[in-house]
Tab-separated table of C-alpha atoms in Angstrom:
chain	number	residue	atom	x	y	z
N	1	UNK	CA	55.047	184.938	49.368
N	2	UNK	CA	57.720	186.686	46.762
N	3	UNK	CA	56.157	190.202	45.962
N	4	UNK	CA	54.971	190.533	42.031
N	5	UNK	CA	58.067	192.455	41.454
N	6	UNK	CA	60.555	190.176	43.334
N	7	UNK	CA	58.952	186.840	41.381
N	8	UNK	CA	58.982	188.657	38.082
N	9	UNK	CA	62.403	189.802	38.301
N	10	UNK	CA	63.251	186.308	39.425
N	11	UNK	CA	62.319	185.000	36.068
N	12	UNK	CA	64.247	188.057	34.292
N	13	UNK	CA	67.174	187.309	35.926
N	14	UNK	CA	67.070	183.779	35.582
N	15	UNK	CA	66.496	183.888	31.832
N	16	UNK	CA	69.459	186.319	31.549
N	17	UNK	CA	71.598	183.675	33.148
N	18	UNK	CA	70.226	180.410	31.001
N	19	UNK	CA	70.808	182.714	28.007
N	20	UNK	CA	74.333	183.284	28.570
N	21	UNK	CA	74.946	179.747	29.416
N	22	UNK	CA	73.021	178.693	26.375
N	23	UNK	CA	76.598	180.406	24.692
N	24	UNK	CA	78.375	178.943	27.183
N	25	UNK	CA	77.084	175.085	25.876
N	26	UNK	CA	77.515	176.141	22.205
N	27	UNK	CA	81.017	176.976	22.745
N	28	UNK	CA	81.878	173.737	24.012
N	29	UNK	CA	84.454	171.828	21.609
N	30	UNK	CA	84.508	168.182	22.258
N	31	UNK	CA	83.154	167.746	18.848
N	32	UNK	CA	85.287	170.319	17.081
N	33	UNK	CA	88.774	169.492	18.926
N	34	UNK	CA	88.219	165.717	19.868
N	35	UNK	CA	91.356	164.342	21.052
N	36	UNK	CA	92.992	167.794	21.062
N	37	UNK	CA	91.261	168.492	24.641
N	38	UNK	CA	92.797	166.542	27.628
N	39	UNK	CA	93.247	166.966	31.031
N	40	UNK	CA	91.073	169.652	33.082
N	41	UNK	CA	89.973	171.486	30.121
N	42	UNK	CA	88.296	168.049	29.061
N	43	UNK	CA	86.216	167.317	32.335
N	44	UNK	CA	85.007	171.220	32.495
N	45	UNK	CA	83.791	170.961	29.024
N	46	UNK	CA	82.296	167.728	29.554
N	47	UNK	CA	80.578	168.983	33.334
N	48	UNK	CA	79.589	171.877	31.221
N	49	UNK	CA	77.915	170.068	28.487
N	50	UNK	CA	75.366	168.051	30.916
N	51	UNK	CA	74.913	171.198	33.304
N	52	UNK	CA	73.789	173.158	30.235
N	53	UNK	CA	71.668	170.460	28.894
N	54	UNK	CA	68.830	171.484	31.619
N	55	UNK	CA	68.623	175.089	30.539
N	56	UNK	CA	66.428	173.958	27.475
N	57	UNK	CA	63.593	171.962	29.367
N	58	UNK	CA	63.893	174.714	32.267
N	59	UNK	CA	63.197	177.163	29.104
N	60	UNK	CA	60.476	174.696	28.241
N	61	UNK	CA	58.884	174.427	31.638
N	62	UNK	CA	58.553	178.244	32.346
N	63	UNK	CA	56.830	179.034	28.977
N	64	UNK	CA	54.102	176.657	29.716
N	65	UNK	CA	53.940	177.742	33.171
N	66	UNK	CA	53.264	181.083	32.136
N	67	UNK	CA	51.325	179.815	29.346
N	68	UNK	CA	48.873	178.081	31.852
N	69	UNK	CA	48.533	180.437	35.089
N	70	UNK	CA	46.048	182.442	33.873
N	71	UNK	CA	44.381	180.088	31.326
N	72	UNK	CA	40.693	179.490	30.222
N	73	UNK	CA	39.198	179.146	26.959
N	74	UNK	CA	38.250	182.309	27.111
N	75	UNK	CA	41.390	183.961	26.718
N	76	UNK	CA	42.677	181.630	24.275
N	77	UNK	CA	42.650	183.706	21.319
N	78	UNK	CA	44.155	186.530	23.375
N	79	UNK	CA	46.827	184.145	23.974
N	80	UNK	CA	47.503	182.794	20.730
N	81	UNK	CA	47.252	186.519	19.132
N	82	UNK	CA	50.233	187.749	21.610
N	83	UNK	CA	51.663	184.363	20.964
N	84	UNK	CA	51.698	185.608	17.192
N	85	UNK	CA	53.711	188.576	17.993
N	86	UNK	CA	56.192	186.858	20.457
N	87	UNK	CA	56.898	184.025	18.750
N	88	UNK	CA	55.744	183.311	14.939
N	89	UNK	CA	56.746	186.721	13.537
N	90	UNK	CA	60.225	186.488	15.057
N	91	UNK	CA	60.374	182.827	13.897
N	92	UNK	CA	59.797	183.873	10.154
N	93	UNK	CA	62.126	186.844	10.468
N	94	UNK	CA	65.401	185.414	12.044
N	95	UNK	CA	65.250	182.130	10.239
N	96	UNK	CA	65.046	184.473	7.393
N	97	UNK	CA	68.389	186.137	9.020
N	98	UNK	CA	70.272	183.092	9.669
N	99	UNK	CA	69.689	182.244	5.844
N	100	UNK	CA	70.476	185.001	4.361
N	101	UNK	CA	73.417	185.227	6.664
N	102	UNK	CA	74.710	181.686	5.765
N	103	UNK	CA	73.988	182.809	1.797
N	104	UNK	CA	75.784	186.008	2.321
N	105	UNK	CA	79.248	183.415	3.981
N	106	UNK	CA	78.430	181.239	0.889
N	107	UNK	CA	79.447	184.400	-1.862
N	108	UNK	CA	82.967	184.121	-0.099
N	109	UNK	CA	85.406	181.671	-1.703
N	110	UNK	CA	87.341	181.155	1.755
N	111	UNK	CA	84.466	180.741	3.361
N	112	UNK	CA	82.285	178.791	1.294
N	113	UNK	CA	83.898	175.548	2.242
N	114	UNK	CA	84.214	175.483	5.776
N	115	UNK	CA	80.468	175.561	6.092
N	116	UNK	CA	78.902	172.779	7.524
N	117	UNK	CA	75.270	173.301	6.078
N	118	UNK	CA	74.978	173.496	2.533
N	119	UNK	CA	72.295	175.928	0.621
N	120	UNK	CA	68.888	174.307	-0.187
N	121	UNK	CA	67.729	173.548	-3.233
N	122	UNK	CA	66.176	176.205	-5.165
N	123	UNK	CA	62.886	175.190	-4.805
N	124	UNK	CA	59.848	176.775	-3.026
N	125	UNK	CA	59.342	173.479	-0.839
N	126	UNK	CA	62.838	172.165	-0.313
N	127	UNK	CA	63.666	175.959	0.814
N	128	UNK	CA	60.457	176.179	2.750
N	129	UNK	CA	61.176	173.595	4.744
N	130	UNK	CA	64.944	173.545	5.456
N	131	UNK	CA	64.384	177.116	6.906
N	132	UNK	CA	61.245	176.855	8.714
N	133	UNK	CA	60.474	173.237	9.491
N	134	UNK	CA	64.285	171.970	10.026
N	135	UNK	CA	65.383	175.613	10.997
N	136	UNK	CA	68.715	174.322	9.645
N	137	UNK	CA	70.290	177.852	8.949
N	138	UNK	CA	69.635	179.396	12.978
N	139	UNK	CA	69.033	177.577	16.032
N	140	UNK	CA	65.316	178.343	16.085
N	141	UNK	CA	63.519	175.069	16.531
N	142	UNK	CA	62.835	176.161	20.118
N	143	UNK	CA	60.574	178.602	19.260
N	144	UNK	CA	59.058	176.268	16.780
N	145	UNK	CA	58.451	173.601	18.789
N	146	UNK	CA	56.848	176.305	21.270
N	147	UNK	CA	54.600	177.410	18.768
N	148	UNK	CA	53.473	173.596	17.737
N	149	UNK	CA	52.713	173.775	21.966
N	150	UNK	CA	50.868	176.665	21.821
N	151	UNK	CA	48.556	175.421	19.219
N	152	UNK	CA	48.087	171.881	20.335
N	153	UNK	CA	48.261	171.635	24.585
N	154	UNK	CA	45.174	174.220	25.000
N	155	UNK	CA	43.217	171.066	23.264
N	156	UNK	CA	44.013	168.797	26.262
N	157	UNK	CA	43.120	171.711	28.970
N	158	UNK	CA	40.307	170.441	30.137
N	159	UNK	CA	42.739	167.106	30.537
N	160	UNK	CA	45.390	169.233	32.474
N	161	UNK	CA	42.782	171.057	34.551
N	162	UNK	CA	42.369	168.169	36.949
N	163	UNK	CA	45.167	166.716	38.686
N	164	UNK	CA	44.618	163.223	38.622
N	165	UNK	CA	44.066	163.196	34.761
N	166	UNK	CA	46.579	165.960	34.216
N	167	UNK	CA	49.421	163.612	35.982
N	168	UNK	CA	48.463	161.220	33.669
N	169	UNK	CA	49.189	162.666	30.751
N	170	UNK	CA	52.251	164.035	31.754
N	171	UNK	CA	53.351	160.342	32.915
N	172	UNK	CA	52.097	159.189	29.446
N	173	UNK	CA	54.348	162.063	27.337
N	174	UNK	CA	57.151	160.765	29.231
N	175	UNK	CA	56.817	157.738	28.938
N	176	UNK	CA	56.049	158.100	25.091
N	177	UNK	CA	59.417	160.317	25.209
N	178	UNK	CA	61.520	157.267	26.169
N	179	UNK	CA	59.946	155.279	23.542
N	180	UNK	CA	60.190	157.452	20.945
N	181	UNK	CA	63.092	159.157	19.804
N	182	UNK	CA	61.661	162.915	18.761
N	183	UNK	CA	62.463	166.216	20.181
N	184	UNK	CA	58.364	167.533	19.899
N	185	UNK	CA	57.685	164.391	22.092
N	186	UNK	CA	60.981	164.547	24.453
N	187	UNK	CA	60.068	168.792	24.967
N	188	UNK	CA	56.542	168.490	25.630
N	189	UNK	CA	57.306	166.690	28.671
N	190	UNK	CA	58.845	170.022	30.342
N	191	UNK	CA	56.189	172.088	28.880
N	192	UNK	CA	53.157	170.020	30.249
N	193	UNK	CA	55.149	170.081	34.014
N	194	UNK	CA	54.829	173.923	33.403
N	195	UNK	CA	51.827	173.844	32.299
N	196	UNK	CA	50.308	171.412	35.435
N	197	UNK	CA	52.212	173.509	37.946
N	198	UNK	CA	50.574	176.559	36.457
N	199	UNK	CA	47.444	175.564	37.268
N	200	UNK	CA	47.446	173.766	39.838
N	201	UNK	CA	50.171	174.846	42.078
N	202	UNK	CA	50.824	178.651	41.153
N	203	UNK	CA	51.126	180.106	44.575
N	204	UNK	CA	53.622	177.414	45.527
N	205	UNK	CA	55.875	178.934	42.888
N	206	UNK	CA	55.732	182.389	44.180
N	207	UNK	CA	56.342	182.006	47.205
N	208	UNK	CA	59.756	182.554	49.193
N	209	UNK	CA	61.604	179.769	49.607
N	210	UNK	CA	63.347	179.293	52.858
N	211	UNK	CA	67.538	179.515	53.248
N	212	UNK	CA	67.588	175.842	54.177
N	213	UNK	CA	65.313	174.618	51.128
N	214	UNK	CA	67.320	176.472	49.182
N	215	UNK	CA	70.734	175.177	50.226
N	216	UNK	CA	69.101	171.799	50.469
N	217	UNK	CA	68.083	171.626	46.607
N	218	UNK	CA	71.331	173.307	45.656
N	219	UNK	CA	73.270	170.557	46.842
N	220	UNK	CA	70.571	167.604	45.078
N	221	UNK	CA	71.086	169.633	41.899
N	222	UNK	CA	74.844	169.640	42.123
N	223	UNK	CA	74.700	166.033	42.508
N	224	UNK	CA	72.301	164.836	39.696
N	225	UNK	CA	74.518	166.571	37.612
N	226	UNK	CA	77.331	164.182	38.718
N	227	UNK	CA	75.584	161.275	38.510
N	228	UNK	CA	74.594	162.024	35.586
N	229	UNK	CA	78.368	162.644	34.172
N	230	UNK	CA	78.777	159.357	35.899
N	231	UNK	CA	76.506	157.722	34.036
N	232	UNK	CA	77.136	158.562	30.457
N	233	UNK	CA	73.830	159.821	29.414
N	234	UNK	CA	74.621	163.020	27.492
N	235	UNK	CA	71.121	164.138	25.784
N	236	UNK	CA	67.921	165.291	27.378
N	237	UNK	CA	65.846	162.469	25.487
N	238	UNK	CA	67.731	159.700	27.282
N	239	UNK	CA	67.332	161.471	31.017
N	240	UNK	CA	63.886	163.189	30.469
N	241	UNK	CA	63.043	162.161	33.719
N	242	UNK	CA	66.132	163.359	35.763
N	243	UNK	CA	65.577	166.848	33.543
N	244	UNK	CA	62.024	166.584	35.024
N	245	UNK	CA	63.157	166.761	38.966
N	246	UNK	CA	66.252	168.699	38.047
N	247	UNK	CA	63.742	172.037	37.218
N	248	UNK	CA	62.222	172.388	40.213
N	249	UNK	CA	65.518	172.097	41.938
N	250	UNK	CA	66.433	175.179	40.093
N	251	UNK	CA	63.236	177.201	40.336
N	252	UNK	CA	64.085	176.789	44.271
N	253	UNK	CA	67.466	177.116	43.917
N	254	UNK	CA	67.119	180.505	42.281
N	255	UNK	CA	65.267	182.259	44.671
N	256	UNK	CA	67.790	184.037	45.298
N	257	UNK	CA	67.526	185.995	42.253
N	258	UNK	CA	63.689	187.057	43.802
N	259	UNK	CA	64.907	190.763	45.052
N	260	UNK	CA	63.641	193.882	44.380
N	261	UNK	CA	66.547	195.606	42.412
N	262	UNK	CA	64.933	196.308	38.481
N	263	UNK	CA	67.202	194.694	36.409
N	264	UNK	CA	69.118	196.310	33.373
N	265	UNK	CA	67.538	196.981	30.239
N	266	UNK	CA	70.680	194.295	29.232
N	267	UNK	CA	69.220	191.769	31.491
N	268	UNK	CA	65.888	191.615	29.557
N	269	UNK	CA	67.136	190.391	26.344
N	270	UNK	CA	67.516	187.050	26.661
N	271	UNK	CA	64.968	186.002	23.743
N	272	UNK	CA	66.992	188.395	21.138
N	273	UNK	CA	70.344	186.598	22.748
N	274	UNK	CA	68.619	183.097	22.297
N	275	UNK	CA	68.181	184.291	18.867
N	276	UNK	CA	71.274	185.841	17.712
N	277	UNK	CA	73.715	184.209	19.572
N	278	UNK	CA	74.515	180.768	17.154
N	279	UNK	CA	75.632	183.169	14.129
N	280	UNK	CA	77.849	185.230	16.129
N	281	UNK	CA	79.346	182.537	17.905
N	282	UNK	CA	79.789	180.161	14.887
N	283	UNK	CA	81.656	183.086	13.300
N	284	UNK	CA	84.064	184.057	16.204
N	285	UNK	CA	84.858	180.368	16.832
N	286	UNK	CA	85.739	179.713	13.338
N	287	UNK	CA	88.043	182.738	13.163
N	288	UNK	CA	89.734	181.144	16.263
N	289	UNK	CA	89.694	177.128	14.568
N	290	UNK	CA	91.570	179.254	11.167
N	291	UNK	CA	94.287	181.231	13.363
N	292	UNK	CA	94.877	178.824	15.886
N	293	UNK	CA	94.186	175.229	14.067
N	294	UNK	CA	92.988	172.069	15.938
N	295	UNK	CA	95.038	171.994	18.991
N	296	UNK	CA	95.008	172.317	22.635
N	297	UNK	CA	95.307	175.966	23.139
N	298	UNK	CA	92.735	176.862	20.350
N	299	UNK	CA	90.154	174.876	22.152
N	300	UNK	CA	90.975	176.393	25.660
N	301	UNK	CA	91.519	180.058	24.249
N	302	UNK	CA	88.077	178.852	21.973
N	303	UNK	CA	85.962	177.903	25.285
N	304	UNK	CA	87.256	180.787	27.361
N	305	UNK	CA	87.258	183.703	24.983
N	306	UNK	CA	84.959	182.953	22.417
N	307	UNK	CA	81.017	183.150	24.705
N	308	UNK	CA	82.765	186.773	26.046
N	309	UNK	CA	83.061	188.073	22.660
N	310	UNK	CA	80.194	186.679	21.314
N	311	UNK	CA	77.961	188.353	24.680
N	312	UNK	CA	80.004	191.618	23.561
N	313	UNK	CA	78.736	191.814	19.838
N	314	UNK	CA	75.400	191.030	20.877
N	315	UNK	CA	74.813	193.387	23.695
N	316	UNK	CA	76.512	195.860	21.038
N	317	UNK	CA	74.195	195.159	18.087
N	318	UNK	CA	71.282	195.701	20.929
N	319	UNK	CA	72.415	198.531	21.979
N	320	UNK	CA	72.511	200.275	18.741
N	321	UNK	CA	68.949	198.211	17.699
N	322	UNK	CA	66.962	198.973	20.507
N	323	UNK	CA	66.915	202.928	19.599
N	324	UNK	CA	65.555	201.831	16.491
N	325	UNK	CA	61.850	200.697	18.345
N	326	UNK	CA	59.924	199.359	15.070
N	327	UNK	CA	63.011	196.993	14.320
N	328	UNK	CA	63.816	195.757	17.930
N	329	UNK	CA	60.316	195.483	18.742
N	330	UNK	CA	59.887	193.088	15.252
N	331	UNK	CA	63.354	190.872	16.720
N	332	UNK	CA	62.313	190.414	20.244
N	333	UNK	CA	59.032	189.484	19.642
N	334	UNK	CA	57.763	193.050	21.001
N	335	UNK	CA	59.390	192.207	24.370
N	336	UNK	CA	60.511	195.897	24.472
């Protein structure tokens, strides 16, 4: 058994590492530069686009774990009050960012045109809902569709709390995920696995993994990946099942980020990376697409330099926002 320390830093660490390869997948250009990338550059890009593709249901799966582990109806309004904090308040305010960011691009004549998302129309409801139901202006609908969780799974609890039932209707959301083609459906799937484990096999996931388990599920993750690029499936909703074995195959794969050593206060902000990290990025890639143009070398100078300058900004703007408390604490959801 992983000491409390050693297990929680395991998650720190590992959400540090899905958030900078959650830049990582956004820089990919295979949509951008098309036929411009060839060669190497165009099988690490593609490799790079199904790897990342797990980080969002392993995202998925640990919330509702932790969601779950401690959970009865009695401290259900606890939990949705700190779910408040960490999630709807930071939802309102940096979809309220991203739009005024995109507004603030719009007032620029160069700009203005090489936006892909045009303003909504000036109407309560039409703005309403392009910012905080289609989150079209940051790339918030993770936290939205954990919020829509948070609400609705505590309802099917008593469901979840046995395991026979509980397998059930995780076999029924993915099943229901295959059928229909919707991101709440296809994302509840991971959540609900989180969720089960939580309560029914907690101490399994603390514990310490041994060397050869480890090595062992290393190697089946490695090769689900290529089987994957093999296969041609590029999207979590077509593979929700392979998504499904692939987390625990990186929760024991990733034990070797249980140690004692505290991380940095820079490892701890992976929400406020999660966050930030699509303006930045957008920005710094189109300043290399404008200098550069649609060719080769843009997209490999794009992919290579433009997640290390994007990490840069961010760890500088948190930096500097972090010794103001009242506004970090408001950004990251109070996860100070």
């Amino acid at each position: 058994m992983t000491t409390t320390l050693e297990y929680r830093n395991k998650i720190t660490y590992l959400s540090f590492i899905m958030a900078l390869l959650i830049i990582v997948r956004h820089s990919v250009g295979l949509d951008i530069y098309q036929e411009h990338i060839t060669g190497g550059l165009y099988y690490i890009e593609f490799f790079t686009s199904h790897f990342t593709d797990v980080i969002v249901p392993v995202f998925f799966a640990i919330s509702g774990y932790l969601f779950f582990q401690n959970f009865d109806y009695t401290k259900l309004k606890g939990k949705w009050y700190t779910r408040s904090r960490s999630l709807l308040v930071p939802f309102i305010i940096w979809n309220l960012i991203g739009f005024m960011f995109t507004w603030t691009l719009y007032q620029i004549p160069q700009i203005r045109n090489s936006i892909n998302k045009p303003l909504p129309d000036y109407d309560v409801v039409t703005w309403f809902i392009d910012v905080f139901i289609k989150t079209q202006y940051n790339i918030t609908w993770f936290i939205r569709n954990l919020i829509v969780y948070v609400i609705v799974t505590p309802l099917f609890y008593i469901v979840l709390k046995s395991k026979w039932s509980g397998a059930f209707l995780l076999t029924a959301a993915i099943v229901t995920s295959y059928i229909i083609s919707n991101d709440y459906i296809t994302y509840s799937s991971p959540w609900l696995l989180g969720a089960y484990v939580g309560i029914h096999f907690k101490d399994y996931c603390k514990k310490c993994y041994d060397k050869r388990l480890l090595t062992v599920c290393a190697c089946l993750l490695l090769c689900s990946f290529i089987i994957e690029c093999m296969s041609g499936c590029s999207c979590t909703e077509d593979i929700i099942l392979l998504r499904l074995i692939q987390i625990p195959l990186i929760w024991i794969s990733a034990d070797i980020l249980a140690i004692n050593k505290e991380p940095s206060w820079w490892m701890r902000i992976s929400f406020f990376i999660y966050c930030s990290h699509h303006m930045i990025l957008e920005s710094v890639e189109k300043i290399f697409l404008i200098l550069l143009g649609k060719n080769y070398t843009g997209a490999l100078l794009d992919f290579i330099f433009a997640p290390m300058i994007t990490l840069l900004i961010i760890l500088c703007l948190a930096a500097i926002l972090r010794r103001i408390h009242p506004v970090w604490a408001v950004l990251c959801g109070g996860r100070t």
